Each structure stands twice: as structure tokens, then as C-alpha cells.
CSV table of C-alpha atoms in Angstrom, one decimal:
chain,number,residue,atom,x,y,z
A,1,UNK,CA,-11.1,-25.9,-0.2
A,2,UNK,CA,-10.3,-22.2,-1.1
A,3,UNK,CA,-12.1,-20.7,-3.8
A,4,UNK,CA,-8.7,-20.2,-6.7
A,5,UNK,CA,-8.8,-17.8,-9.8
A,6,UNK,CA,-8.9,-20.3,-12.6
A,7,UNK,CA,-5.6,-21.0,-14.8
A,8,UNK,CA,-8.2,-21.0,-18.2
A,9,UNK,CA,-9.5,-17.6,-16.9
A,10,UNK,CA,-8.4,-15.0,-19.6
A,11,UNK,CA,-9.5,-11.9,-18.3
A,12,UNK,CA,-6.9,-9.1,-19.0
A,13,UNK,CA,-6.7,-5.7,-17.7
A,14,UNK,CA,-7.3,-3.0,-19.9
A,15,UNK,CA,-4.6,-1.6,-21.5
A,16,UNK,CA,-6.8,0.4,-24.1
A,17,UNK,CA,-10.0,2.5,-24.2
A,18,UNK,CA,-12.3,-0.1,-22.9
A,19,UNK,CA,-15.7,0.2,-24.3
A,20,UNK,CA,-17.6,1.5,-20.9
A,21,UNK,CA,-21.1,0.7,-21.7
A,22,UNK,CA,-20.3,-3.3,-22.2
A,23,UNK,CA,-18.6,-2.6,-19.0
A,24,UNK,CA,-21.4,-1.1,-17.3
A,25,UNK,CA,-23.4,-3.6,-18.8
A,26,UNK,CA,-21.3,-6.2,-17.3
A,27,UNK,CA,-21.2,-4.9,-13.9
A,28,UNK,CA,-24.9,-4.3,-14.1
A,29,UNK,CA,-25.5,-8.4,-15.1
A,30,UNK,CA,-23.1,-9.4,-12.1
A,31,UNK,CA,-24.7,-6.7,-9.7
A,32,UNK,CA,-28.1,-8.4,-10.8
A,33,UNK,CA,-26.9,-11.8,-9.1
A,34,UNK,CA,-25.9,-10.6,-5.8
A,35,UNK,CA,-25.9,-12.7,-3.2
A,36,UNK,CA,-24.1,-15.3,-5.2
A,37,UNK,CA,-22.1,-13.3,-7.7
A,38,UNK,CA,-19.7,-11.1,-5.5
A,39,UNK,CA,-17.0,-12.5,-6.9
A,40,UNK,CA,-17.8,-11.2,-10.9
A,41,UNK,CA,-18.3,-7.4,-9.2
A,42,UNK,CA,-14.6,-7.4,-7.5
A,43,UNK,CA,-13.1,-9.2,-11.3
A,44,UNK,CA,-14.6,-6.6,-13.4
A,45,UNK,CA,-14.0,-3.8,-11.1
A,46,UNK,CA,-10.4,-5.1,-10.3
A,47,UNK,CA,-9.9,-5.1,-14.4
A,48,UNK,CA,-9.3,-1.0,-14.5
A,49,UNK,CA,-7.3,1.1,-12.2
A,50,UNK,CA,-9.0,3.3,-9.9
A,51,UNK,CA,-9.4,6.3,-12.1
A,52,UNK,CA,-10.9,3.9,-14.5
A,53,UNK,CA,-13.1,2.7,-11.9
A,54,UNK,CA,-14.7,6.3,-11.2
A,55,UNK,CA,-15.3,6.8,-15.0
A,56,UNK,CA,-17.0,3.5,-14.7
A,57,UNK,CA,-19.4,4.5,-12.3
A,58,UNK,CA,-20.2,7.6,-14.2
A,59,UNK,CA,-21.1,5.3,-17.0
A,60,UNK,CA,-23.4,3.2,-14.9
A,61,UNK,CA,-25.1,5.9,-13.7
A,62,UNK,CA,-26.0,7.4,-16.8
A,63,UNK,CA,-27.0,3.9,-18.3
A,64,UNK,CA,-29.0,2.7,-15.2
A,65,UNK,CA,-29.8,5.9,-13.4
A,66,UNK,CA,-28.7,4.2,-10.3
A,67,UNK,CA,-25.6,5.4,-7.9
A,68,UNK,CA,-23.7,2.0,-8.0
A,69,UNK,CA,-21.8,3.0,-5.0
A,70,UNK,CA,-25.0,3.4,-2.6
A,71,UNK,CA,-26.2,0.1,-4.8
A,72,UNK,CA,-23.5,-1.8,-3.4
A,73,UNK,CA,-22.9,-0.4,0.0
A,74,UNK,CA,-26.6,-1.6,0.5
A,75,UNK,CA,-27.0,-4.9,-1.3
A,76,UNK,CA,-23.4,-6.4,-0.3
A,77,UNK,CA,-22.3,-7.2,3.0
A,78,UNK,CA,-19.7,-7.9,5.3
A,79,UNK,CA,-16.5,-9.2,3.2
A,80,UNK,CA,-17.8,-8.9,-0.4
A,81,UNK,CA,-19.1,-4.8,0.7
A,82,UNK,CA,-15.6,-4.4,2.4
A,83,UNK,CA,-13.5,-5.2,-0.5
A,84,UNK,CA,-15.6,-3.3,-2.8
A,85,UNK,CA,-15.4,-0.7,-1.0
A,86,UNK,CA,-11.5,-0.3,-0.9
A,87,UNK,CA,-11.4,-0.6,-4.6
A,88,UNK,CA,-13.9,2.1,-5.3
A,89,UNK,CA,-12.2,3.9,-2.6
A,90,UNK,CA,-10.0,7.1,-3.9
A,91,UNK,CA,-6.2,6.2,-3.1
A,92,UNK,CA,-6.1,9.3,-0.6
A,93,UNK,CA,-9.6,8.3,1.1
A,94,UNK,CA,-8.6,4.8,1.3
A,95,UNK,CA,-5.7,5.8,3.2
A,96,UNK,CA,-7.2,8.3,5.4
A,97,UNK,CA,-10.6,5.6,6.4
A,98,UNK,CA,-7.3,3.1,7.1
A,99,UNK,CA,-5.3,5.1,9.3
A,100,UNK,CA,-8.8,6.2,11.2
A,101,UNK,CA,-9.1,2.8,11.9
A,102,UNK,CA,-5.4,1.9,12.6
A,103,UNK,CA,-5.6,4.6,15.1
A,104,UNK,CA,-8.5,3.2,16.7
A,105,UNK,CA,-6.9,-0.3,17.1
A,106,UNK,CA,-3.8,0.8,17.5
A,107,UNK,CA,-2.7,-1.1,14.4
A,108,UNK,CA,0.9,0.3,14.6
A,109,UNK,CA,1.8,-1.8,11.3
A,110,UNK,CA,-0.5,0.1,9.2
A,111,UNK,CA,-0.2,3.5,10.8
A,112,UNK,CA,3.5,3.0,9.7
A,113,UNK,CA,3.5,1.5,6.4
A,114,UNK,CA,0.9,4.0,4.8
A,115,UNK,CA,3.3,6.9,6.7
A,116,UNK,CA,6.6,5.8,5.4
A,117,UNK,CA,5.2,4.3,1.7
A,118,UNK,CA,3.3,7.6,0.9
A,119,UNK,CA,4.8,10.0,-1.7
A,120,UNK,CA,4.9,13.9,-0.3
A,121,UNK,CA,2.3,15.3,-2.3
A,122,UNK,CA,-0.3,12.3,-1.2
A,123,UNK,CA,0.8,12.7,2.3
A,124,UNK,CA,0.5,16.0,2.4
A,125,UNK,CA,-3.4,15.4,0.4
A,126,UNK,CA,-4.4,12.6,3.4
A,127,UNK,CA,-3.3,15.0,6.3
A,128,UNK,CA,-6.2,17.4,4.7
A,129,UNK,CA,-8.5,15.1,4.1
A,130,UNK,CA,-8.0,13.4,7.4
A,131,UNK,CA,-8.1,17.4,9.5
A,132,UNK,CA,-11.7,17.2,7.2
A,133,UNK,CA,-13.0,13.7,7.8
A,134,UNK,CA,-12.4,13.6,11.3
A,135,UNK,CA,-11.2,17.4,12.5
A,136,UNK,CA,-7.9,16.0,14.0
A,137,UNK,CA,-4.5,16.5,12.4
A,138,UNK,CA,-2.2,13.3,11.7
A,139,UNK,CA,0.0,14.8,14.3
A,140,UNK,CA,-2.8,14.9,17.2
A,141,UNK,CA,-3.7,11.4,16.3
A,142,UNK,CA,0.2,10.3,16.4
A,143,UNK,CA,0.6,12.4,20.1
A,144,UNK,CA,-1.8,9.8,21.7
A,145,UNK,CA,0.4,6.5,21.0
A,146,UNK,CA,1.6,5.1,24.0
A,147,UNK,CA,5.0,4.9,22.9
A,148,UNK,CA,6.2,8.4,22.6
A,149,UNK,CA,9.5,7.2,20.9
A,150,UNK,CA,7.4,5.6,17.7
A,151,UNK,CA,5.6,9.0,17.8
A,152,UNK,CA,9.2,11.3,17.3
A,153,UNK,CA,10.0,8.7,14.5
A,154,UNK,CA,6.5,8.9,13.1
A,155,UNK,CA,5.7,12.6,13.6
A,156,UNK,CA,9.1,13.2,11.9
A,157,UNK,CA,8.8,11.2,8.9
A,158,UNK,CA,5.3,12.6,8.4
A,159,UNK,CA,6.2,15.8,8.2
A,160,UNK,CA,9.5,15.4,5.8
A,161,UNK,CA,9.2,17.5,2.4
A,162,UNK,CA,10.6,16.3,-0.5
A,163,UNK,CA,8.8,17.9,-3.1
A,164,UNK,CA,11.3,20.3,-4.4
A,165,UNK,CA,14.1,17.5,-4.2
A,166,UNK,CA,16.0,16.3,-7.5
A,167,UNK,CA,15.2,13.0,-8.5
A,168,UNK,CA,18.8,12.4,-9.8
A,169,UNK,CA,20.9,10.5,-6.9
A,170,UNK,CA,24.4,12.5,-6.8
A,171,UNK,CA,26.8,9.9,-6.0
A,172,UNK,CA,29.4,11.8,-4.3
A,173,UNK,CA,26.8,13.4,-2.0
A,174,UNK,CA,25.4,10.0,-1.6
A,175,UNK,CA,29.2,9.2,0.1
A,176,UNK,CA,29.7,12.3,1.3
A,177,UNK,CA,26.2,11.6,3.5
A,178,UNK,CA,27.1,7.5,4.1
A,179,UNK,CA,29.8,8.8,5.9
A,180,UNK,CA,28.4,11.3,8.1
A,181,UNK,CA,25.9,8.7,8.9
A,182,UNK,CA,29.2,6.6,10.0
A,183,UNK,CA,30.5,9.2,12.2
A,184,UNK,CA,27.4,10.6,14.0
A,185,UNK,CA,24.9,7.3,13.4
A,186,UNK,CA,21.8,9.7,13.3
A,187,UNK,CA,19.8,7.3,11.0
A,188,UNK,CA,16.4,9.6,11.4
A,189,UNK,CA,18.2,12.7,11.0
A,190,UNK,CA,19.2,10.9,7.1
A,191,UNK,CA,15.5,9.4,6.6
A,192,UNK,CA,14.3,13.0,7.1
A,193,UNK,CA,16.5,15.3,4.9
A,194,UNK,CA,14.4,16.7,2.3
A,195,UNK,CA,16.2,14.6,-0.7
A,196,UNK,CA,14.5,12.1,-3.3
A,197,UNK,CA,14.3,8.5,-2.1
A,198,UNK,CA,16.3,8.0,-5.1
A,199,UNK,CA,19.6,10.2,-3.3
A,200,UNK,CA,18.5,8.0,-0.1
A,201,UNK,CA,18.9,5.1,-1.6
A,202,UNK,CA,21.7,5.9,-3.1
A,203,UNK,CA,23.2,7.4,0.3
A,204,UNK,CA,22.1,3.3,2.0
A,205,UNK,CA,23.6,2.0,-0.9
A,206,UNK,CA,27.3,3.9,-1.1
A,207,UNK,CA,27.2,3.1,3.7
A,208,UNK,CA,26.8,-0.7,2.9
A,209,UNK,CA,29.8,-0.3,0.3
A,210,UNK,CA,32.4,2.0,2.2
A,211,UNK,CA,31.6,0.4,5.7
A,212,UNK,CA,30.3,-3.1,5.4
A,213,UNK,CA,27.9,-2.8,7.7
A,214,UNK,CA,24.5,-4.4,8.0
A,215,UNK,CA,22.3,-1.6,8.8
A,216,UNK,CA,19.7,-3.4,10.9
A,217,UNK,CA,22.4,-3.7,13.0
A,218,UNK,CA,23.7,-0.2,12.7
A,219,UNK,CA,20.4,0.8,13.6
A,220,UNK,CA,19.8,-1.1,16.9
A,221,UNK,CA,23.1,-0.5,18.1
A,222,UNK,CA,22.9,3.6,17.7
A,223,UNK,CA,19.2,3.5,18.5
A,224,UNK,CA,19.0,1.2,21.2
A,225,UNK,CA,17.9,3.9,23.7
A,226,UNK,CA,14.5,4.1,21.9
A,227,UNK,CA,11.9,1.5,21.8
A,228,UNK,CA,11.9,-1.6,19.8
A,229,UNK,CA,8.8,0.0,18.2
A,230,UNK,CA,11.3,2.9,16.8
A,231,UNK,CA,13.8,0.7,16.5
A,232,UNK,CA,11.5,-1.2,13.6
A,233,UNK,CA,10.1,1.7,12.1
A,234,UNK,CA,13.7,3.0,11.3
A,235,UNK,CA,14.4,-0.4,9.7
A,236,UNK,CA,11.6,-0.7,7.9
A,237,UNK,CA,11.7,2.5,6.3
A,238,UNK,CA,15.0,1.7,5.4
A,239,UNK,CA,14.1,-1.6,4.4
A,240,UNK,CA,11.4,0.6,1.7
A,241,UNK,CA,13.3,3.2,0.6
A,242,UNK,CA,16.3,-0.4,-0.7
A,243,UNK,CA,13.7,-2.7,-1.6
A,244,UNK,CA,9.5,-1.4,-1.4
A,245,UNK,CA,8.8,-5.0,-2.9
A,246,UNK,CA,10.5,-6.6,-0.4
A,247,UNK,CA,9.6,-4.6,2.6
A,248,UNK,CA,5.7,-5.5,1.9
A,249,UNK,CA,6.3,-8.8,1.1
A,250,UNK,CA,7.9,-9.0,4.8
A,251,UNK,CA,4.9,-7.2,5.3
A,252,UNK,CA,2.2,-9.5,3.5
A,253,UNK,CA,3.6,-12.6,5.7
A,254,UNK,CA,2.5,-11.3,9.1
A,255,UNK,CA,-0.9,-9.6,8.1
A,256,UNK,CA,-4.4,-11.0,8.1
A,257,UNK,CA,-6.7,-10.6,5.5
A,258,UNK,CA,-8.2,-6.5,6.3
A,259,UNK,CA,-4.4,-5.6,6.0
A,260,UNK,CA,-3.7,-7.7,2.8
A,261,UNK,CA,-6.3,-6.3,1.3
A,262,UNK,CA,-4.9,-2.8,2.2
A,263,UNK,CA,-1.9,-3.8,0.5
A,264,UNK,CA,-2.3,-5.2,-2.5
A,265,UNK,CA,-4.7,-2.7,-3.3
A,266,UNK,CA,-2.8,0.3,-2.4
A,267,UNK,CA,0.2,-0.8,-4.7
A,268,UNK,CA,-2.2,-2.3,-7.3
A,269,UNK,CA,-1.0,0.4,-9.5
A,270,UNK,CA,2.5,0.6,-8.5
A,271,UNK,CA,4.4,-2.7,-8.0
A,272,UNK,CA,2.1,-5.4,-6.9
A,273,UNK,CA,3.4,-7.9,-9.7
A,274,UNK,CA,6.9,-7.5,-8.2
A,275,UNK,CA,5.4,-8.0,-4.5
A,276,UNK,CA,4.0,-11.6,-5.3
A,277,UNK,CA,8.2,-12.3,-7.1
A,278,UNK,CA,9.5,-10.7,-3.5
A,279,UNK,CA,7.2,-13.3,-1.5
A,280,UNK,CA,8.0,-16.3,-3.2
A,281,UNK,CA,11.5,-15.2,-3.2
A,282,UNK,CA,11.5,-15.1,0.7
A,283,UNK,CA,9.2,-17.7,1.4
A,284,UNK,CA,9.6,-20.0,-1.5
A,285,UNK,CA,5.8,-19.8,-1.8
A,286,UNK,CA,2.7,-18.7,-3.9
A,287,UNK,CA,1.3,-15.4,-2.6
A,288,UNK,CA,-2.4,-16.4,-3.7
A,289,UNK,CA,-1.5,-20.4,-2.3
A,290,UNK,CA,-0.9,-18.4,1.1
A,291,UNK,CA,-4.4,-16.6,0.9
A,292,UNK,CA,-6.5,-19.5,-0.2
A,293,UNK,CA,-4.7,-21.1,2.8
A,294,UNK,CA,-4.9,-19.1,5.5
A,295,UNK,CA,-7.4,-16.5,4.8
A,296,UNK,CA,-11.2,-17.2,5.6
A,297,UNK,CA,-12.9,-18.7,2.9
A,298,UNK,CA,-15.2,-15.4,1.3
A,299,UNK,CA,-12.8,-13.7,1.8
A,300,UNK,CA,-9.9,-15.0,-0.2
A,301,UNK,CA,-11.9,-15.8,-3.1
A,302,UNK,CA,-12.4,-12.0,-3.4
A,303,UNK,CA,-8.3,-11.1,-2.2
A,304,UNK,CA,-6.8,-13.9,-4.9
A,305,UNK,CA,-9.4,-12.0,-7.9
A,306,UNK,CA,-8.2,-8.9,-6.8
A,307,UNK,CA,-4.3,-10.3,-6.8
A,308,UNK,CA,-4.3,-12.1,-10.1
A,309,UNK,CA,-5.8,-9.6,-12.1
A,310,UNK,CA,-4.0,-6.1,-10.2
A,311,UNK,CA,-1.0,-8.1,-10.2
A,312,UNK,CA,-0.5,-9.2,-13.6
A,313,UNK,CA,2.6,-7.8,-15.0
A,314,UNK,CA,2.0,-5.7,-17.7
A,315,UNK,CA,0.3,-3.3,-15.2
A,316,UNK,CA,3.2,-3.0,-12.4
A,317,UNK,CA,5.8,-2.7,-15.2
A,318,UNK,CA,4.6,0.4,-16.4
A,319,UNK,CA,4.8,1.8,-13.5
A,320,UNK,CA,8.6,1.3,-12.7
């Protein structure tokens, strides 16, 4: 049987000043039971967001005069260092050590949902850091796929620039565009005008209205000389730019437990709470019920404490 977060556990994010050295101190009791106590290290540092996390580790070090990072990278192992490791992670780093790998195992799910779901400035933050980590640019890495239609799509999107757009939809533009889009069916030409996701949206929103048309559809029948690769990439990023919960919902149904970690902790701080309502939406089941399931045994005790604690609501709804 799975290991489950208990209903009678109270533990709350922070939604205050925490008091850091109780904190450290409560790190430093559960890093004194390693090898059985994995599972308290991921709840308390799955309690503060990431930024929290780091002043946390400042903390420790001062009180213990230890690096807690190189503590835990060599006392833990296997799943319990590997989840630990993606929450202490920066956002941009975590991204850039998961598309290095994604590249390397030509994981073309993750390659394109941490392309398509990245804001412009963090984008344009990982493409340094990944020229720095590794000396290769995203767009060398995306050259050697084998399927050179997913690389236009990618290499495109990657490279879009919406940092000077207005985050205000205009809704006559928005027609103005749904009908262009009609006429000429250039969906990637759309995907990468330098506009807010918001006018894109609202551009999606306004084709479904004036046309009726299903856009999956629309997309495979305009598209259908590229590869089915392509063909989902353009409907997924659709798919994100209408819905993100639901998009990685769809998304948290095919992966295994590497790329649900990824997920849920990549939009810990963004709209995980409303990811777990998507999935039981679509699947009329329990996001954490799946995990405990399916998942290896280690390692979803560690994924459900990081979901039911990063996906309590009063975190995601701040952030909407």
C-alpha cells in the first residue's frame, strides 16, 4: 500500500514571516534521521516557496555551519536526493538540468512543455544559463532532433518575444487576427506574434466564436504536411495558452513519476491547486490516488507530500 499524506496532518504553508530558526531547527531534527526520515525533509522544505527555500538554507548554515545542500546531496539517495534536489533547485536551473536531460533522452514531452509554458523573460534567463552550463545554445540542441518539422515549431516558439507586449487583450484585434487565421490557417505564424498570451487567448477565443470550428481539427487539417510531432506541439500550445490547467493535467496522465515531479514542482507556485481540479475533472479521479497508485512506492510518498502541501489552495490563488 502507498505511503498517503494524512487527512489529520495540519501542516500549512507559510503565509507569513516564518520564524527561520525553528525552521532550521526542524530541518536539522529531520536531516538527523536520515535514512528513515526523507519524507519530514521534502514536508518542511515543500512548506515555503523556493525563494523561501534559499533563505532557509542561509539560516541553516549560519545555525549549523553546515552547507545543507552538499549535506543532502551526500547523505540522501536515489529518489529521496532527486526530489530534493528539484525543490532546492532555482526555477531557471531546474529547467535548464531538465531540458539537458530531455535532450539526452529525447524526452520530446518535456523539451516542449518547459518551451511553450516558459514566460519570455525566464526563457530568455534558461537559454543563458543553458549556453553556460553546457556551452550549447537551445537552438543547437533543438537542430539535432530527428524531426526537423518539431524543430521549426520549437525553434520558433523559443525564440518569440513578448516582453514589450500589452497585457490588455484588444478584442477587435483579437477578431481582426481570428479571421486572418480563417483565411490563411497559419496557426504558428499566430502562436509567434509578439502579443501577450492574454491577446492570444483572446484571438483562440473570438476563431471558436465567429467560425465554430474545433481547432484541433483546424490544426491537423492546415498542418497536415508536417509531422504528427508538429502537429501536437501546435495543439498543445494552443491547448496552454486556453486552458494551462488543463493542458498539464492532459499532461500529468501520460507521465511517470521523474516528469510529475517536474510538473508539479515547476507550477508549485503558479497553479498547481487548479491542476489537481483539471485532473479530476477529466478523469474523474484523485491526482495523489493516481500517484500512490501507479508510482513506485518511495517515490510517491515524497510526490503526494510535495502535492498536498504546494497544492493547497491558498498558495495557487494568489497567484492567478
Amino acid at each position: 500500500m502507498g505511503c498517503t499524506v494524512s487527512a489529520n496532518d495540519k501542516t500549512q504553508l507559510h503565509d507569513g514571516t516564518p520564524h527561520w530558526d525553528k525552521e532550521a531547527d526542524r530541518l536539522h531534527e529531520a536531516v538527523q534521521g536520515l535514512g528513515s526520515d526523507e519524507v519530514s525533509i521534502v514536508r518542511v522544505l515543500a512548506r515555503f516557496t523556493n525563494k523561501q527555500r534559499h533563505r532557509l538554507l542561509k539560516e541553516y548554515r549560519e545555525r549549523f555551519h553546515e552547507d545543507l545542500t552538499s549535506v543532502l546531496e551526500s547523505e540522501l539517495s536515489g529518489t529521496s536526493q532527486e526530489v530534493v534536489a528539484a525543490l532546492l533547485y532555482s526555477p531557471v536551473k531546474y529547467d535548464v538540468k531538465s531540458l539537458n536531460k530531455a535532450f539526452e533522452d529525447q524526452d520530446y514531452d518535456t523539451i516542449v512543455s518547459i518551451i511553450i509554458a516558459s514566460k519570455c523573460n525566464s526563457m530568455i534567463d534558461v537559454q543563458d544559463a543553458y549556453f553556460t552550463e553546457y556551452n550549447k545554445t537551445l537552438d543547437d540542441e533543438l537542430s539535432t532532433l530527428p524531426d526537423k518539422d518539431l524543430t521549426h515549431v520549437l525553434v520558433s516558439l523559443l525564440n518569440v518575444d513578448r516582453s514589450s507586449a500589452k497585457k490588455k487583450a484588444d478584442k477587435m484585434a483579437a477578431k481582426e487576427r481570428a479571421t486572418l487565421l480563417f483565411n490563411d490557417g497559419d496557426i504558428l505564424s499566430l502562436l509567434c506574434e509578439p502579443v501577450s498570451r492574454n491577446q492570444l487567448k483572446e484571438t483562440l477565443d473570438a476563431f471558436l466564436k465567429l467560425h465554430r470550428v474545433n481547432i484541433g481539427q483546424f490544426v491537423e487539417e492546415k498542418c497536415s504536411a508536417l509531422s504528427k510531432l508538429a502537429q501536437d506541439t501546435l495543439k498543445d500550445c494552443v491547448l496552454l495558452i486556453e486552458n494551462p490547467p488543463r493542458y498539464f493535467a492532459k499532461e500529468l496522465a501520460k507521465a511517470d513519476e521523474q516528469k510529475i515531479l517536474r510538473i508539479m514542482v515547476s507550477r508549485s507556485e503558479i497553479d498547481l491547486y487548479y491542476i489537481k481540479k483539471e485532473f479530476l475533472s477529466l478523469y474523474s479521479k484523485q491526482l495523489h490516488d493516481v500517484i500512490d497508485k501507479h508510482c513506485p512506492h518511495d517515490y510517491a510518498q515524497l510526490l503526494i507530500a510535495v502535492l498536498e502541501l504546494r497544492g493547497q489552495y491558498s498558495e495557487s490563488a494568489k497567484k492567478r
